[in-house]
Short mmCIF file of C-alpha atoms in Angstrom, two decimals:
data_model
loop_
_atom_site.label_atom_id
_atom_site.label_comp_id
_atom_site.label_asym_id
_atom_site.label_seq_id
_atom_site.Cartn_x
_atom_site.Cartn_y
_atom_site.Cartn_z
CA MET A 11 -6.94 -3.90 -35.37
CA GLU A 12 -4.37 -5.29 -32.66
CA GLY A 13 -2.67 -3.55 -29.96
CA ILE A 14 1.03 -2.87 -29.32
CA SER A 15 2.67 -6.17 -28.88
CA ILE A 16 5.79 -6.75 -26.71
CA THR A 17 8.07 -7.23 -30.09
CA LYS A 18 6.62 -3.96 -31.28
CA LEU A 19 7.69 -2.35 -28.16
CA LEU A 20 11.11 -4.20 -28.29
CA VAL A 21 11.55 -2.65 -31.54
CA ILE A 22 10.65 0.70 -30.59
CA ALA A 23 13.09 0.65 -28.00
CA VAL A 24 16.01 -0.80 -30.06
CA LEU A 25 15.16 2.09 -32.59
CA ILE A 26 15.05 5.01 -29.55
CA VAL A 27 18.57 3.42 -28.20
CA LEU A 28 20.26 3.36 -31.83
CA LEU A 29 18.91 7.10 -32.47
CA PHE A 30 19.77 8.86 -29.20
CA GLY A 31 22.59 6.41 -27.66
CA THR A 32 22.93 5.27 -24.31
CA SER A 33 24.66 8.44 -22.52
CA LYS A 34 21.65 10.76 -23.70
CA LEU A 35 19.40 8.49 -22.74
CA ARG A 36 21.12 8.12 -19.22
CA THR A 37 21.19 11.73 -18.90
CA LEU A 38 17.61 12.27 -20.06
CA GLY A 39 16.81 9.89 -17.36
CA ALA A 40 18.80 11.53 -14.47
CA ASP A 41 17.53 14.75 -15.50
CA LEU A 42 13.71 13.53 -15.64
CA GLY A 43 14.37 11.88 -12.26
CA ALA A 44 15.63 15.28 -10.93
CA ALA A 45 12.66 16.93 -12.03
CA LEU A 46 10.15 14.78 -10.40
CA LYS A 47 11.89 14.94 -7.15
CA GLY A 48 11.74 18.64 -7.08
CA PHE A 49 8.40 18.84 -8.09
CA LYS A 50 7.25 16.34 -5.30
CA LYS A 51 9.34 18.38 -3.10
CA ALA A 52 7.48 21.60 -3.93
CA VAL A 53 3.88 19.99 -4.01
CA GLY A 54 4.78 18.59 -0.34
CA ASP A 55 6.13 21.75 0.96
CA ASP A 56 3.00 24.04 0.24
CA THR A 57 0.50 21.69 2.35
CA PRO A 58 -0.17 23.41 5.79
CA PRO A 59 0.13 20.85 8.56
CA ALA A 60 -3.10 19.41 9.60
CA GLN A 61 -2.40 19.62 13.33
CA SER A 62 -2.31 23.30 13.87
CA THR A 63 -6.00 23.58 12.40
CA ALA A 64 -7.19 20.91 14.84
CA GLU A 65 -5.47 22.34 17.93
CA THR A 66 -7.00 25.87 17.45
CA PRO A 67 -10.70 24.89 18.65
CA THR A 68 -9.48 22.88 21.48
CA ALA A 69 -7.45 25.69 22.84
CA GLN A 70 -10.83 28.07 22.52
CA GLN A 71 -12.96 25.41 24.39
CA SER A 72 -10.90 25.16 27.00
CA VAL A 73 -10.59 28.86 28.06
CA GLU A 74 -14.11 29.28 27.53
CA LYS A 75 -14.75 26.39 30.18
CA LYS A 76 -12.33 28.22 32.53
CA ASP A 77 -14.27 31.19 32.13
CA ILE A 78 -17.17 29.50 33.24
#
């Protein structure tokens, strides 16, 4: 059994363009891009900065050294 060749992919692409039209495909691509951009932004906002956890032990150690 053969895999999907380039000619088969081209035929599928032509059928999709004929079925939906270029304007619908353009708006679909724009909507998909906006959704991915929003998803990346949401994922990036939820992660806490790594520097804040690294600074806490150092500050505690310096306070302990001053007490001695």
